[in-house]
PDB file of C-alpha atoms and ligand atoms in Angstrom:
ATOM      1  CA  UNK A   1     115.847 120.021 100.243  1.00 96.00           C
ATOM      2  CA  UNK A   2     111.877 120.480  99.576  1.00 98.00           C
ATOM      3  CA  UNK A   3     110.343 117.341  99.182  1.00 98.00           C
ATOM      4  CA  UNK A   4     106.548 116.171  98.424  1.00 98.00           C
ATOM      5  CA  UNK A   5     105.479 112.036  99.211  1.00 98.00           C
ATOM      6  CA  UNK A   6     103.042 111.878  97.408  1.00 98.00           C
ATOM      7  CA  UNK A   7     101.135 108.432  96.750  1.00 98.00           C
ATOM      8  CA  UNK A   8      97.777 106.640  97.614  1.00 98.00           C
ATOM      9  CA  UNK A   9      96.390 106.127 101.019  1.00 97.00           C
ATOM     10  CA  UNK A  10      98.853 102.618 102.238  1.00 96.00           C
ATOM     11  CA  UNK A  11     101.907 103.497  99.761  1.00 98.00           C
ATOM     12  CA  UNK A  12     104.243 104.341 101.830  1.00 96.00           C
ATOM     13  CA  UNK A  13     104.789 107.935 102.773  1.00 97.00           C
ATOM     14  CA  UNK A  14     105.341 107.930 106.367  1.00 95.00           C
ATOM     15  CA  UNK A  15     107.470 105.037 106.561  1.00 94.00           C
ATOM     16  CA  UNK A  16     109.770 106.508 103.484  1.00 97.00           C
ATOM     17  CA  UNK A  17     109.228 110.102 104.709  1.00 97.00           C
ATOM     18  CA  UNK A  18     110.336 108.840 108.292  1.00 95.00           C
ATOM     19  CA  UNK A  19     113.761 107.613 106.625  1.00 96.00           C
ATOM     20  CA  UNK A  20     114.267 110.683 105.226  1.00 97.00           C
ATOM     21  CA  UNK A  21     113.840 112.579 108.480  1.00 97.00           C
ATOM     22  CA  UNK A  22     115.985 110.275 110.304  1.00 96.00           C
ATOM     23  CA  UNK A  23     119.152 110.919 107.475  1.00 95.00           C
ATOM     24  CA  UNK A  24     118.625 114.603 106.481  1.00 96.00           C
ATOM     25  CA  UNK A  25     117.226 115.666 109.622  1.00 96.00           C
ATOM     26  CA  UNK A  26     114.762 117.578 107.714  1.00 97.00           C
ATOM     27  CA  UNK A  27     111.055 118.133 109.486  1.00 98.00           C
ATOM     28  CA  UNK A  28     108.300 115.162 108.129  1.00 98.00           C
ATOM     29  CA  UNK A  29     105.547 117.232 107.974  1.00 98.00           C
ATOM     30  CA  UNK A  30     102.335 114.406 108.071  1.00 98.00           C
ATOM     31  CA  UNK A  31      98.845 116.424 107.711  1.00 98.00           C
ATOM     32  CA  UNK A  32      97.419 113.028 109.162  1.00 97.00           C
ATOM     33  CA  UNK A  33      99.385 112.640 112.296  1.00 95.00           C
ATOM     34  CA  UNK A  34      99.079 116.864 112.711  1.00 97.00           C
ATOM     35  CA  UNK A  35      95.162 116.070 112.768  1.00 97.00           C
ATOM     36  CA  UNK A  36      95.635 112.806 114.733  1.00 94.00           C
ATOM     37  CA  UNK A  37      96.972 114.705 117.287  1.00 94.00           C
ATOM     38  CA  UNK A  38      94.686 117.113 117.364  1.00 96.00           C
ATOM     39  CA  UNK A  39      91.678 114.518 117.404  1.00 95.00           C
ATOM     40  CA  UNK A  40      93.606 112.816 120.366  1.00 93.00           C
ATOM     41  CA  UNK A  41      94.088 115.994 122.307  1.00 95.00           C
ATOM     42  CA  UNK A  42      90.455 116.935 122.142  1.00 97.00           C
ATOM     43  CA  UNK A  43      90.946 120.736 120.344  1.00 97.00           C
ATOM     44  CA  UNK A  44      88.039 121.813 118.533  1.00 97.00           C
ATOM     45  CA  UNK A  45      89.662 120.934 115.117  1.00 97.00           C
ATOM     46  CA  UNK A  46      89.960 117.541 116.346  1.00 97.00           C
ATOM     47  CA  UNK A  47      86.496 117.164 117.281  1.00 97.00           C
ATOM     48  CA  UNK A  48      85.795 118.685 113.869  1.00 97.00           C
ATOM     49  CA  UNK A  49      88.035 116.192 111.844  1.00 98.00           C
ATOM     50  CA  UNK A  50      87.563 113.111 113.578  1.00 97.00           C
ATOM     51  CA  UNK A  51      83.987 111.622 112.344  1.00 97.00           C
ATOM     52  CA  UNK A  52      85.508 113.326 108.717  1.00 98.00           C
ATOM     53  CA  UNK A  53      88.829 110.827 109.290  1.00 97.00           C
ATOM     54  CA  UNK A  54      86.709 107.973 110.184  1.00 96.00           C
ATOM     55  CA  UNK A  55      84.927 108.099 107.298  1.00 96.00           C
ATOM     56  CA  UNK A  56      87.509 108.216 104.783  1.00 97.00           C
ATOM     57  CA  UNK A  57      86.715 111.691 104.048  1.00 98.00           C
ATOM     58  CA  UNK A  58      88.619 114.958 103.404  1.00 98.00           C
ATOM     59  CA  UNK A  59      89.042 118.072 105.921  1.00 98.00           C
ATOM     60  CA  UNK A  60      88.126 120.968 104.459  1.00 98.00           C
ATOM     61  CA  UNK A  61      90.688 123.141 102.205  1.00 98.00           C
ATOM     62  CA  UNK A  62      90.716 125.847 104.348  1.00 97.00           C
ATOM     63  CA  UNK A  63      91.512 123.866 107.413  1.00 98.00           C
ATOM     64  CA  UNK A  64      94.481 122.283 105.558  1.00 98.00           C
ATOM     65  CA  UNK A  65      95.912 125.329 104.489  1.00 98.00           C
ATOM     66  CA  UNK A  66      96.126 127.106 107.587  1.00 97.00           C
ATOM     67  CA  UNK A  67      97.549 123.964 108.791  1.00 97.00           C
ATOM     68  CA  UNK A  68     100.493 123.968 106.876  1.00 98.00           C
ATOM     69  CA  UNK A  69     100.928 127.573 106.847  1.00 97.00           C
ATOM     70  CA  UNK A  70     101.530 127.771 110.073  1.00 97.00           C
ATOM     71  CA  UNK A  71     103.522 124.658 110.017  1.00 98.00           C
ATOM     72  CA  UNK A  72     106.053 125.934 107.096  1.00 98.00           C
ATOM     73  CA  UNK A  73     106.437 129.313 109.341  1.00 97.00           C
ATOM     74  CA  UNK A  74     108.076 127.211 111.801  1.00 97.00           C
ATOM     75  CA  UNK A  75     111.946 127.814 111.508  1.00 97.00           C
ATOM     76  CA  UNK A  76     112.992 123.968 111.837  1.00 97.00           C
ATOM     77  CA  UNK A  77     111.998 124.203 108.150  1.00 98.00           C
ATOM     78  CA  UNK A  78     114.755 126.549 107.312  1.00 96.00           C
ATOM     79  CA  UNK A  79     116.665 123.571 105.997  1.00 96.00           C
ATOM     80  CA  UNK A  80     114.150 121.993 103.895  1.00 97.00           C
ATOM     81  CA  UNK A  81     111.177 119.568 105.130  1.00 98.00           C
ATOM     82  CA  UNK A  82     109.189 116.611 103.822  1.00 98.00           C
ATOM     83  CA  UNK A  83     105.473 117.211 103.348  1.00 98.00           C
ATOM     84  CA  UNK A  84     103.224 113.970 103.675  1.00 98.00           C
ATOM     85  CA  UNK A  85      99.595 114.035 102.652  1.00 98.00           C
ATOM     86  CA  UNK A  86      99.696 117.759 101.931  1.00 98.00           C
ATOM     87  CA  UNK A  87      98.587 119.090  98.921  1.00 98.00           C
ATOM     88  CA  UNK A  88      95.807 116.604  98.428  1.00 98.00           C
ATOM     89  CA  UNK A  89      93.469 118.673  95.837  1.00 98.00           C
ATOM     90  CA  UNK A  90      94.032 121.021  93.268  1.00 98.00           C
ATOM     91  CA  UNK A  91      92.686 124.184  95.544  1.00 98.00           C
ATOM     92  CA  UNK A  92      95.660 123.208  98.246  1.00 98.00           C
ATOM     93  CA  UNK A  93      98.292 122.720  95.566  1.00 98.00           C
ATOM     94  CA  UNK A  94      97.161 126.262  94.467  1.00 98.00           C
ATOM     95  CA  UNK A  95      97.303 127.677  97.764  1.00 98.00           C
ATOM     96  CA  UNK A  96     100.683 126.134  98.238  1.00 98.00           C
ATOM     97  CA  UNK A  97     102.069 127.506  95.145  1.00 97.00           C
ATOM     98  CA  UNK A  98     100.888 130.905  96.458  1.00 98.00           C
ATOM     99  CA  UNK A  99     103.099 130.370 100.053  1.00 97.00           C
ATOM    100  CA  UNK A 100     105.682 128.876  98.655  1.00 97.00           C
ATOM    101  CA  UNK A 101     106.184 131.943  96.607  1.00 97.00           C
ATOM    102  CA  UNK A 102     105.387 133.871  99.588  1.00 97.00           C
ATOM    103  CA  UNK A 103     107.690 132.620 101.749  1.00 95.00           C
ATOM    104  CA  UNK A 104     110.773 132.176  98.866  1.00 96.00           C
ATOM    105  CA  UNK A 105     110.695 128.502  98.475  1.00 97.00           C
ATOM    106  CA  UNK A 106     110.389 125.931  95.862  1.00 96.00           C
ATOM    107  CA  UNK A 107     110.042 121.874  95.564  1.00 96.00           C
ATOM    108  CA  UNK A 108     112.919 120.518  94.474  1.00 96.00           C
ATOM    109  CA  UNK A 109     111.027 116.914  94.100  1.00 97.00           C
ATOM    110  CA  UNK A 110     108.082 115.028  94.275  1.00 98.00           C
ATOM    111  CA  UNK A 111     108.502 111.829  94.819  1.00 98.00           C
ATOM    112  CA  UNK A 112     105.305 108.949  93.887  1.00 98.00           C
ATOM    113  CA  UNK A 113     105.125 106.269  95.506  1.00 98.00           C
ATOM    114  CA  UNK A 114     103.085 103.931  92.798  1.00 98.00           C
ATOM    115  CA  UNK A 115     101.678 101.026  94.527  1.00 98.00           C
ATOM    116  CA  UNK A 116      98.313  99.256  92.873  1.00 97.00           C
ATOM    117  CA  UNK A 117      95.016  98.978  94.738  1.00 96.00           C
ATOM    118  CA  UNK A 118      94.850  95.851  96.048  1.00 96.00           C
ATOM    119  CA  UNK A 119      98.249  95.691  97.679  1.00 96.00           C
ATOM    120  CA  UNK A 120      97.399  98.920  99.273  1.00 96.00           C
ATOM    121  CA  UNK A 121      94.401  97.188 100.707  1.00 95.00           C
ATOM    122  CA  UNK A 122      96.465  94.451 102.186  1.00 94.00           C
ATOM    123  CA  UNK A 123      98.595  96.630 103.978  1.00 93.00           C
ATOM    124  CA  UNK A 124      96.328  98.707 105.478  1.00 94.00           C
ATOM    125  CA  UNK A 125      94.042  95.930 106.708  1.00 91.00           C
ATOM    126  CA  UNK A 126      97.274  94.883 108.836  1.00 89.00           C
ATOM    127  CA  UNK A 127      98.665  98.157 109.578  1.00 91.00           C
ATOM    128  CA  UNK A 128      99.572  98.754 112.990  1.00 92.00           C
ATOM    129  CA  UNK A 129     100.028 102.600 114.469  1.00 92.00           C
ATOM    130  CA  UNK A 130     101.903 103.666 117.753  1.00 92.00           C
ATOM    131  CA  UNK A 131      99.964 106.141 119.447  1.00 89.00           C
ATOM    132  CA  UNK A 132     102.575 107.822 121.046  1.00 88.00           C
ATOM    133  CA  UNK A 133     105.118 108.794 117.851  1.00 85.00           C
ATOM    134  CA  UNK A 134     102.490 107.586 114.552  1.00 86.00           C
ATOM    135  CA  UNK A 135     105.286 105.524 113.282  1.00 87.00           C
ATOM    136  CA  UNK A 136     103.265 102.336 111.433  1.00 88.00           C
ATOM    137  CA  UNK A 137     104.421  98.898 111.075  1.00 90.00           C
ATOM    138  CA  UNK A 138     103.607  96.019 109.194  1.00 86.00           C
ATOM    139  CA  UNK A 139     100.650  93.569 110.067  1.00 86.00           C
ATOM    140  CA  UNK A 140     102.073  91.056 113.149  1.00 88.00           C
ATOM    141  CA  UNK A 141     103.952  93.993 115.113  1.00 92.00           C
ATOM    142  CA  UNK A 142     102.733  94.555 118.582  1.00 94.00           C
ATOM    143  CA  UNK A 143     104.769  96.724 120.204  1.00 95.00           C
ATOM    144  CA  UNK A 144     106.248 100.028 119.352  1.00 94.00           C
ATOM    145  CA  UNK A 145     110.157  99.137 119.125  1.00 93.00           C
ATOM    146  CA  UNK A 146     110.856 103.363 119.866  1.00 91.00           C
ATOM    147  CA  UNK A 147     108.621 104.026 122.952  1.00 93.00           C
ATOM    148  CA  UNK A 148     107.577 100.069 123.860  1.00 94.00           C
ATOM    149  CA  UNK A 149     103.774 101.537 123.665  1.00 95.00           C
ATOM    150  CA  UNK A 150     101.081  98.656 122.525  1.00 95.00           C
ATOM    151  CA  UNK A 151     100.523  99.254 118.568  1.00 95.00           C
ATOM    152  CA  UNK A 152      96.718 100.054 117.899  1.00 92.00           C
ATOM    153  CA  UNK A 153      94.503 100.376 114.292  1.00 91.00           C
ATOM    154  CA  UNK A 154      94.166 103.443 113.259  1.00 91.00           C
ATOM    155  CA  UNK A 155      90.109 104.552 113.055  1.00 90.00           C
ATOM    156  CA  UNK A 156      90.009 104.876 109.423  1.00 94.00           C
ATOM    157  CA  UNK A 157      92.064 101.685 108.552  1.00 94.00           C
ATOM    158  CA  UNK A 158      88.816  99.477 108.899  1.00 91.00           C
ATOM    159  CA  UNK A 159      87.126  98.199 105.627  1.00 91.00           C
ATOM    160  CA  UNK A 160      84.543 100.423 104.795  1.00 93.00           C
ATOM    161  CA  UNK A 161      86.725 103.504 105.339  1.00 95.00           C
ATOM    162  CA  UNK A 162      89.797 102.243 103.194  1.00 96.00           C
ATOM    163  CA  UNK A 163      87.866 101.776 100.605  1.00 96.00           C
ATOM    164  CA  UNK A 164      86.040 105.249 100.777  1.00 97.00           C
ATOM    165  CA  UNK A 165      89.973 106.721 101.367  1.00 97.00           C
ATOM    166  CA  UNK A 166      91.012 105.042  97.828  1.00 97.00           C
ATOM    167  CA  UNK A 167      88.392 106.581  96.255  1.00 98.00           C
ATOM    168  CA  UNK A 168      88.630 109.561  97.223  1.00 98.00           C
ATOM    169  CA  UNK A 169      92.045 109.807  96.543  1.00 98.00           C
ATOM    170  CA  UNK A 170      91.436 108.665  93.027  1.00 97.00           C
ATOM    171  CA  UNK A 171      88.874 111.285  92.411  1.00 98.00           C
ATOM    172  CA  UNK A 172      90.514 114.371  94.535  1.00 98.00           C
ATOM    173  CA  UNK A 173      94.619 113.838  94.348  1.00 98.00           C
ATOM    174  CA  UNK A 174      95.496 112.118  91.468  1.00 97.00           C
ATOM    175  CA  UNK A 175      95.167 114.670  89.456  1.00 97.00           C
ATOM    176  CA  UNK A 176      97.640 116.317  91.824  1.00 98.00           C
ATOM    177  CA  UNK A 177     100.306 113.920  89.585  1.00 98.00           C
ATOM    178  CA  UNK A 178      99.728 116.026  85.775  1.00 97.00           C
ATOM    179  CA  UNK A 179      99.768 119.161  88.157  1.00 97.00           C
ATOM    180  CA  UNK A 180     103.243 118.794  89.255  1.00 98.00           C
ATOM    181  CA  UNK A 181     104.459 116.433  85.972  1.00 97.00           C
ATOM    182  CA  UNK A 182     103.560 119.450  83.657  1.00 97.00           C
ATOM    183  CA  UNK A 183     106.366 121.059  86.162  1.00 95.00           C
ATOM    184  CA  UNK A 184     108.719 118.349  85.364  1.00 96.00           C
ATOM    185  CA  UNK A 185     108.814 117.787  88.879  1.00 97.00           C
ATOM    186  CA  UNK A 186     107.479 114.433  89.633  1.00 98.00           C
ATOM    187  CA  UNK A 187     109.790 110.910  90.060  1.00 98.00           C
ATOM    188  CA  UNK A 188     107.930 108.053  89.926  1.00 98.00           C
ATOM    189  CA  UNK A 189     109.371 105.150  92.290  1.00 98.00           C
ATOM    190  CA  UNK A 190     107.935 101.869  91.960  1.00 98.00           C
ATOM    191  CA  UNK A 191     106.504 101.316  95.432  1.00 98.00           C
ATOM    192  CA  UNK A 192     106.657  97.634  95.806  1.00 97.00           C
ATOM    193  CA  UNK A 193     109.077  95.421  97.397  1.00 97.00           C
ATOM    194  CA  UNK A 194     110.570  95.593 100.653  1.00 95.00           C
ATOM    195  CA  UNK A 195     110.957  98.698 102.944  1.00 95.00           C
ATOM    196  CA  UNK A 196     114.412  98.383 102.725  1.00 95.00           C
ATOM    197  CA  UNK A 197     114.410  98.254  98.786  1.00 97.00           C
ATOM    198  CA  UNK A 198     112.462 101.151  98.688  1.00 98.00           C
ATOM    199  CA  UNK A 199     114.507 103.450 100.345  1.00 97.00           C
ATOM    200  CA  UNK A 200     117.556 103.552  97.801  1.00 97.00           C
ATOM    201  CA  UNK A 201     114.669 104.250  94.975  1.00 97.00           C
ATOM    202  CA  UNK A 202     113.477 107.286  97.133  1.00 98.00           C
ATOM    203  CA  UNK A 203     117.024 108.541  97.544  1.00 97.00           C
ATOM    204  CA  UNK A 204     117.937 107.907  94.320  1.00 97.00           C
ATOM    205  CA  UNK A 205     114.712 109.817  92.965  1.00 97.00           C
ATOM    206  CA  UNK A 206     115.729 113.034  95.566  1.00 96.00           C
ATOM    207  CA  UNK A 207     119.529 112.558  93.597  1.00 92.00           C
ATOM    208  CA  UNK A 208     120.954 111.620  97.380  1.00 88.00           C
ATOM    209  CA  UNK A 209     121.635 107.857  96.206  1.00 79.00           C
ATOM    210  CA  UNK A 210     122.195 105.205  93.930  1.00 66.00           C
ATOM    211  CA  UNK A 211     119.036 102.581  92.997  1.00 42.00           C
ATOM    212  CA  UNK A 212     115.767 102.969  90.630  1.00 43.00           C
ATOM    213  CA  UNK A 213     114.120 105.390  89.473  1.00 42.00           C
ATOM    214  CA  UNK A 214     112.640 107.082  86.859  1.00 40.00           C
ATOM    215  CA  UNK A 215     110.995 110.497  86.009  1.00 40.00           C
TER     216      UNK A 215
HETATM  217  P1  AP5 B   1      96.997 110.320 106.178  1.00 85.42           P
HETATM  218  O1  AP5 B   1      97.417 109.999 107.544  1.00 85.42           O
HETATM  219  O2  AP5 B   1      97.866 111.152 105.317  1.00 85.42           O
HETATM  220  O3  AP5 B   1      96.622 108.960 105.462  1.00 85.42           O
HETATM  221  P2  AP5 B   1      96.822 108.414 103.965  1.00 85.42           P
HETATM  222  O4  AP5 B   1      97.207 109.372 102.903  1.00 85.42           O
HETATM  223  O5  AP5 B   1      95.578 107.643 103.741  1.00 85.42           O
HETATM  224  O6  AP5 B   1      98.084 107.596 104.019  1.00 85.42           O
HETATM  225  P3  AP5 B   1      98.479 106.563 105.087  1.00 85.42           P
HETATM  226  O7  AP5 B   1      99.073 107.250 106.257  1.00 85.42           O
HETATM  227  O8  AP5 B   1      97.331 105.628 105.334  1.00 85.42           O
HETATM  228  O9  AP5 B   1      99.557 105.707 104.281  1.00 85.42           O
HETATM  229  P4  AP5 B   1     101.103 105.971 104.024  1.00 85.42           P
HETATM  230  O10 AP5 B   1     101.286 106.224 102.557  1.00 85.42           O
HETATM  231  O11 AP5 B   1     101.683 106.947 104.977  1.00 85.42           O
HETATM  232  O12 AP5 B   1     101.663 104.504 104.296  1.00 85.42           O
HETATM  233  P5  AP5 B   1     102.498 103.913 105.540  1.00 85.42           P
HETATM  234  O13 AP5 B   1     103.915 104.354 105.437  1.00 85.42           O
HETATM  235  O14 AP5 B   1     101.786 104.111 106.821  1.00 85.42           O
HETATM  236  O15 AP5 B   1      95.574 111.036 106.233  1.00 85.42           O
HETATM  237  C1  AP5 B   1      94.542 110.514 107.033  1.00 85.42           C
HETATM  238  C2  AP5 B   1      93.289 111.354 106.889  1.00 85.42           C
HETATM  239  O16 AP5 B   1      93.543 112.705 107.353  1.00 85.42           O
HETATM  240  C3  AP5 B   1      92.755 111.552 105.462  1.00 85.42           C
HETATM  241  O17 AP5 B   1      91.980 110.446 105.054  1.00 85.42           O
HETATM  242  C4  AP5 B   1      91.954 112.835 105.638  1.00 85.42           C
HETATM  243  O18 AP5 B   1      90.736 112.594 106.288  1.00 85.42           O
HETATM  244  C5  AP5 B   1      92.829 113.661 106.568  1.00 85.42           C
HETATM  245  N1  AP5 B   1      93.800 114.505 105.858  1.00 85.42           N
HETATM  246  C6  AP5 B   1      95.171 114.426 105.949  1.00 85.42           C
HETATM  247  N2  AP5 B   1      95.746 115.334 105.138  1.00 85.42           N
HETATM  248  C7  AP5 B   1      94.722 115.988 104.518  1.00 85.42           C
HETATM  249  C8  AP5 B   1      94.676 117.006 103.545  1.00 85.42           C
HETATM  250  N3  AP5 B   1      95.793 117.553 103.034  1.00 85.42           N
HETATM  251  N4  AP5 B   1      93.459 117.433 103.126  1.00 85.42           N
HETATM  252  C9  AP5 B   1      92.328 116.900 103.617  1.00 85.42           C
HETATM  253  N5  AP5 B   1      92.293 115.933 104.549  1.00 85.42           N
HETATM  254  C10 AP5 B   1      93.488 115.467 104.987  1.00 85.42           C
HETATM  255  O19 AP5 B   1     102.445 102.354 105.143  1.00 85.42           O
HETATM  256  C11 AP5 B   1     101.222 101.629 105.218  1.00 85.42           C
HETATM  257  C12 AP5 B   1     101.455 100.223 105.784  1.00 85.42           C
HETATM  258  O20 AP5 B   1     102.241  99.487 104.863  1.00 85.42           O
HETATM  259  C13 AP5 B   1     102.246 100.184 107.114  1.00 85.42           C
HETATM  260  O21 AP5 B   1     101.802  99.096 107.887  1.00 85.42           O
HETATM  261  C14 AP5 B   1     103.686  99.983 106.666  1.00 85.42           C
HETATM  262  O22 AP5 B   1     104.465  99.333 107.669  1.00 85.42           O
HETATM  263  C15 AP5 B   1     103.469  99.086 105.457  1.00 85.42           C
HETATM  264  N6  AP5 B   1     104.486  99.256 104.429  1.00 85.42           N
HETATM  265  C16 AP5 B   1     105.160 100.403 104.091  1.00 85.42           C
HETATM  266  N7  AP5 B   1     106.014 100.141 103.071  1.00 85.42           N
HETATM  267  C17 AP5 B   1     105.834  98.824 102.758  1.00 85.42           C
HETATM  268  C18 AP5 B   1     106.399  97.959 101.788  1.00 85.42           C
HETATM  269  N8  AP5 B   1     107.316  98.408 100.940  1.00 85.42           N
HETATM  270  N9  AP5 B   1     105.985  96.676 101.730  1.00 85.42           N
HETATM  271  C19 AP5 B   1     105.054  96.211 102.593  1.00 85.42           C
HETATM  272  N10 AP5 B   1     104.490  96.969 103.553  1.00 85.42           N
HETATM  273  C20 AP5 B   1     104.858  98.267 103.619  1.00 85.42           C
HETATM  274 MG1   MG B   2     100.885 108.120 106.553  1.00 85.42          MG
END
């Protein structure tokens, strides 16, 4: 199973992406946490990408591209894998297209998570981020229940860069949605309510479940 989350910055990808690891056993494949790590382990890309993160900006296509490249060449993706935050333009969806086709593979969903602005602002504002395994909890969580590290805020989850993130989002990857919709490819899940409510729409949008959902 080939799967896209795709959704604004604070909708939910990682947290639905990382249930969908955890019963498929399928790779999540997060272009964030690949550059977080990076940015934490010093590497030249890192130091490249970090004041770009910060600032709510994007990394540059090429960068991305290579990125997931090399990540798709990986065999842990024979099975199928969950992309998060990858394609986020029109030049990387292209580029995907092209290695997809390359490399004999198709989506067989894209799932949107369709939450409005100003919940998305909420939750990021409280959004706390292990630093060991990038899992993110809600706000009021202090300690990583997997790895008992201390939860931190993530760089780019302060004011000024949330708001730059949303907007570039809204400029850059929406038009990502008509891109894949003209495909017949995208299910739209409604992206509010509980964690736990969300999950059945997910599955039910990937046809692994019962819930709601709609194309
Ligand atoms: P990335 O890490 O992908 O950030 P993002 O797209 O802004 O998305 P987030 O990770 O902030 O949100 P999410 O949808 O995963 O939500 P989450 O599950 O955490 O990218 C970061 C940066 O890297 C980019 O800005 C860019 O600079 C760069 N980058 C990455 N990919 C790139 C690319 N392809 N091209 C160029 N640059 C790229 O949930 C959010 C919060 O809400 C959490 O606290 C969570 O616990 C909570 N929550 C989740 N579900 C619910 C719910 N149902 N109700 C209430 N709270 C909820
Ligand atoms: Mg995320």
């Amino acid at each position: 199973m080939n799967l896209l989350l795709y959704g604004p910055p604070g909708s939910g990808k990682g947290t639905q992406a990382a249930m969908l690891h955890d019963r498929f056993d399928i790779p999540h494949i997060s272009t964030g946490d690949i550059l977080r790590a990076e940015v934490k382990s010093g590497t030249p890309l890192g130091k490249q990408a970090q004041p770009i993160m910060a600032r709510g900006d994007y990394v540059p296509d090429d960068i991305m591209i290579g990125i997931i490249r090399n990540r798709l060449a990986q065999p842990d993706t024979a099975n199928g894998f969950i992309l998060d935050g990858f394609p986020r333009t029109i030049p990387q969806a292209e580029a995907l297209d092209r290695l997809l086709t390359e490399i004999g593979k198709e989506f067989d969903r894209v799932v949107y998570l369709k939450v409005e602005t100003p919940e998305l602002v909420k939750r990021l504002a409280g959004r706390m981020t292990c630093p060991v395994d990038q899992k993110t909890y809600p706000p009021g969580t202090t300690t990583c229940p997997t790895d008992g590290a201390a939860l931190i805020q993530r760089e780019d989850d302060k004011p000024e860069a949330v708001k730059q993130r949303i907007e570039v989002y809204l400029s850059k990857t929406l038009p990502l949605l008509d891109y894949y919709r003209s495909r017949g490819l995208v299910s739209e899940v409604e992206g509010v309510g509980t964690i736990e409510e969300i999950h059945p729409r997910v599955l039910k949008a990937v046809g692994r479940g019962s819930g709601v959902a709609n194309s």
